[in-house]
Short mmCIF file of C-alpha atoms in Angstrom, two decimals:
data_model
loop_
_atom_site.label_atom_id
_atom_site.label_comp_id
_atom_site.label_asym_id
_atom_site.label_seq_id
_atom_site.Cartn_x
_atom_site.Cartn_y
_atom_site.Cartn_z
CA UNK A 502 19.41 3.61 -32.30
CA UNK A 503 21.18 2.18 -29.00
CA UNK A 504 22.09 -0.55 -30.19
CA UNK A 505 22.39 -0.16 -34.01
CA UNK A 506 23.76 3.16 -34.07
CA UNK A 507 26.69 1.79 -31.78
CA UNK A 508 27.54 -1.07 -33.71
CA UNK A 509 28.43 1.34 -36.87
CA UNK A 510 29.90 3.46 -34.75
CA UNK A 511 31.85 0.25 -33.29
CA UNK A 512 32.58 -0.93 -36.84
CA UNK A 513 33.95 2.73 -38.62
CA UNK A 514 36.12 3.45 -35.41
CA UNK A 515 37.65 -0.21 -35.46
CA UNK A 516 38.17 0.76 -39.36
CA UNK A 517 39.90 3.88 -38.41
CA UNK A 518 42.13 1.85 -35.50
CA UNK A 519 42.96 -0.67 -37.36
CA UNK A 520 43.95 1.67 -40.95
CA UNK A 521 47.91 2.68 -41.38
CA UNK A 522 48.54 6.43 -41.07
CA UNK A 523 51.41 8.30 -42.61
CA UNK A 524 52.14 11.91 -41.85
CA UNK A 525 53.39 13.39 -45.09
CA UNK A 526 54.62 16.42 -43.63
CA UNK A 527 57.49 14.61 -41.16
CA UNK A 528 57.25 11.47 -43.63
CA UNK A 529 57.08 9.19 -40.79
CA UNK A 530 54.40 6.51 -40.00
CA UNK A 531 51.18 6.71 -37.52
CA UNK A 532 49.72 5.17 -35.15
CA UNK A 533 46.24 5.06 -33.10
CA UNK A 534 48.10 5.29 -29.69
CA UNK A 535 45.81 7.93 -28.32
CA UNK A 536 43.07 6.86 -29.77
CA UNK A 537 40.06 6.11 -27.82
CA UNK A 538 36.26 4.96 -28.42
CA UNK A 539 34.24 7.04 -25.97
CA UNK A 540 30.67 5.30 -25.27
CA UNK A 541 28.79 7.63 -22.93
CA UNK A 542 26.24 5.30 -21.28
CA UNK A 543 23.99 5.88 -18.38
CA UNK A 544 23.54 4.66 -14.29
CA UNK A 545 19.48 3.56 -15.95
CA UNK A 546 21.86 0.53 -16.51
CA UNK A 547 22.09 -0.16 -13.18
CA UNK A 548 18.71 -0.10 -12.09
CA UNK A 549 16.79 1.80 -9.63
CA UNK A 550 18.65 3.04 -7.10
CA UNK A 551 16.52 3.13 -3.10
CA UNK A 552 17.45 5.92 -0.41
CA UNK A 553 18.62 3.05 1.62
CA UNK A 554 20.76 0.96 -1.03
CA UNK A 555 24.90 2.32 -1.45
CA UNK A 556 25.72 4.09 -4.85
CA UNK A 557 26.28 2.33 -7.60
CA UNK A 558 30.08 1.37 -8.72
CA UNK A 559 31.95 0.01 -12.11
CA UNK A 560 31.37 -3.30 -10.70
CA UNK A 561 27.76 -3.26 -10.07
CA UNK A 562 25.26 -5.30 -11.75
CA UNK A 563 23.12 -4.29 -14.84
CA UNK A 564 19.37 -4.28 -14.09
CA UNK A 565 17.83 -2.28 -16.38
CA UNK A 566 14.08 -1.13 -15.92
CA UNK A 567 12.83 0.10 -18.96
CA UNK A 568 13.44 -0.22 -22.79
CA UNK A 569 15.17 2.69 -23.08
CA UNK A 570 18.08 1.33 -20.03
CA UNK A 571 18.10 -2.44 -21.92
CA UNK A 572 19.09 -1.11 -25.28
CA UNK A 573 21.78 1.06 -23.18
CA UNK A 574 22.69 -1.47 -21.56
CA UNK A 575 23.04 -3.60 -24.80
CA UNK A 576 25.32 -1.15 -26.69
CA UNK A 577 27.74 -1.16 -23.13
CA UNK A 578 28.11 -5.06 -23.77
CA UNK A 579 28.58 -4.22 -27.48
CA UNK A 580 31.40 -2.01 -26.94
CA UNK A 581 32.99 -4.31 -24.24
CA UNK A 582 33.02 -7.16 -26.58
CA UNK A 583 34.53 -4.95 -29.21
CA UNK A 584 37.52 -4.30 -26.50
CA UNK A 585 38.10 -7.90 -25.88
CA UNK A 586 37.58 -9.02 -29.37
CA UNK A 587 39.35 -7.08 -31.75
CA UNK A 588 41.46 -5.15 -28.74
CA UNK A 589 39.65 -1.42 -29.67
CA UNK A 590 40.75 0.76 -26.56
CA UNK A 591 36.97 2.23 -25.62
CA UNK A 592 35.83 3.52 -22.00
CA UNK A 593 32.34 3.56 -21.19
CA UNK A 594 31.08 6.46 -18.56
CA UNK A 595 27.88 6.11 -17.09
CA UNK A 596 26.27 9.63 -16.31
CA UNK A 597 23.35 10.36 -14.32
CA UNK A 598 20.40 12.97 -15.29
CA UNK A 599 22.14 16.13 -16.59
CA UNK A 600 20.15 19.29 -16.61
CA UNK A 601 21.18 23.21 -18.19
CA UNK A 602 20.01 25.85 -20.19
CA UNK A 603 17.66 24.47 -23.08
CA UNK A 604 16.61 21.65 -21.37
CA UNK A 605 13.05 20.34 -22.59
CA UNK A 606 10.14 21.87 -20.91
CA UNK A 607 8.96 18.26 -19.88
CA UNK A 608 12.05 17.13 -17.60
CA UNK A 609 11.89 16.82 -14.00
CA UNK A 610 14.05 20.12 -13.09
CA UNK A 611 11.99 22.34 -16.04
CA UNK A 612 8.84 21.21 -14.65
CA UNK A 613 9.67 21.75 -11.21
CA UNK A 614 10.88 25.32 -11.96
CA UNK A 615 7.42 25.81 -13.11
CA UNK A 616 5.63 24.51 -10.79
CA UNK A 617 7.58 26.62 -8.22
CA UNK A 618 7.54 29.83 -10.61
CA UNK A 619 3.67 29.39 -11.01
CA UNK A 620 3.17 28.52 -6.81
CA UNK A 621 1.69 24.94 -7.98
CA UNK A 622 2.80 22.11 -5.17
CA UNK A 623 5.79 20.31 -6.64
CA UNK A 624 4.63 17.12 -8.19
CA UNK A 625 7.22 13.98 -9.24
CA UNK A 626 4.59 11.90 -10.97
CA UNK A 627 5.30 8.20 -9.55
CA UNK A 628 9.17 8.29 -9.69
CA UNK A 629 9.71 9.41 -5.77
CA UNK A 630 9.85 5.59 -4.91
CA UNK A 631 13.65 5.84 -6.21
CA UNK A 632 16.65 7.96 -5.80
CA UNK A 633 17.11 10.61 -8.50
CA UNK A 634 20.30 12.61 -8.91
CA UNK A 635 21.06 15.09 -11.35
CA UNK A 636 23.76 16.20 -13.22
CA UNK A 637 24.34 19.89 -14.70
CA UNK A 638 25.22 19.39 -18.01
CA UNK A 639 28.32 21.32 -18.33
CA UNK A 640 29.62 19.35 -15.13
CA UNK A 641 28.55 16.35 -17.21
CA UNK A 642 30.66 17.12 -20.32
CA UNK A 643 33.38 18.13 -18.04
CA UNK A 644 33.62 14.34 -16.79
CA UNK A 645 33.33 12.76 -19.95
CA UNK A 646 36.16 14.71 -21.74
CA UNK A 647 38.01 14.59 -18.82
CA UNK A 648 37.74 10.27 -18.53
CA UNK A 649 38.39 10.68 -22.30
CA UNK A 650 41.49 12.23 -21.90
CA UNK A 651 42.71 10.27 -19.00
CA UNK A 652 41.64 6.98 -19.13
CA UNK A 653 44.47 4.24 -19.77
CA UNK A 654 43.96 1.87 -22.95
#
C-alpha cells in the first residue's frame, strides 16, 4: 500500500494541480497556489538510530531496516520525483512513534503501561539495542498540519 497507494494518490493530486478552476460566484479563474501534496513519512527511513550516533536531519541518508521502512522509503522517492518531474509542490515529514488514547494494546507504550499496572518487570523485547522516541499523537498531528500550512512550494 506504500508504494501503490502513493502513486494514485501522486497521480489524482497531479490531476487536480494540473486541472483549470473557475469560481462561478466572483467569475474569475483559479489556481492551485496553495496547494500542497502532504506525504507523511517516517524517521524508520533513516535507519536505526544508536544512543551514541547525532539525530537524524533532512539531509541524512536512507537506510531502511525492515520491509515496512523500504516501501516508506520508496513512496518518499516517489513523491520527490513527482516534485522534480511534473513540478507538484509536496513536503514530506518524517514522524517518529506517536502514541494517545486508542492506541493498540500491542505497542511499546500500551504494553509497558501494563506491565507497570500489573507490577510485571518492563520488558522491550530485542529493540533496546536502538534509540526509540515517541511521539504523542496529537503533538504529531500538530506538526504535520502545521509544516502543511507553512511550508514554501
Amino acid at each position: 500500500t506504500n508504494v501503490m497507494g502513493t502513486l494514485v494518490l501522486l497521480e489524482a493530486a497531479l490531476d487536480y494541480w494540473r486541472r483549470p478552476r473557475h469560481d462561478f460566484w466572483r467569475n474569475q479563474r483559479q489556481t492551485a497556489e496553495a496547494f500542497r501534496f502532504l506525504h507523511v513519512s517516517t524517521d524508520e527511513v533513516y535507519g536505526s538510530l544508536g544512543p551514541a550516533e547525532p539525530a537524524w536531519t533532512e539531509a541524512s541518508p536512507y537506510a531502511p531496516n525492515n520491509p515496512y521502512a523500504a516501501s516508506k522509503a520508496a513512496s518518499d522517492h516517489l513523491v520527490r520525483s513527482y516534485v522534480h518531474t511534473f513540478g507538484l509542490p509536496a513536503i514530506i515529514t518524517h514522524s517518529s512513534n506517536n502514541y494517545g488514547p486508542k492506541q493498540h494494546p500491542e505497542k511499546l507504550i500500551p504494553t509497558l503501561i501494563g506491565q507497570i499496572q500489573r507490577g510485571e518487570p518492563m520488558t522491550l523485547n530485542g529493540i533496546a539495542s536502538s534509540l526509540m522516541s515517541a511521539l504523542r499523537s496529537i503533538t504529531s498531528c500538530v506538526a504535520t498540519c502545521t509544516s502543511a500550512a507553512k511550508s514554501e512550494r
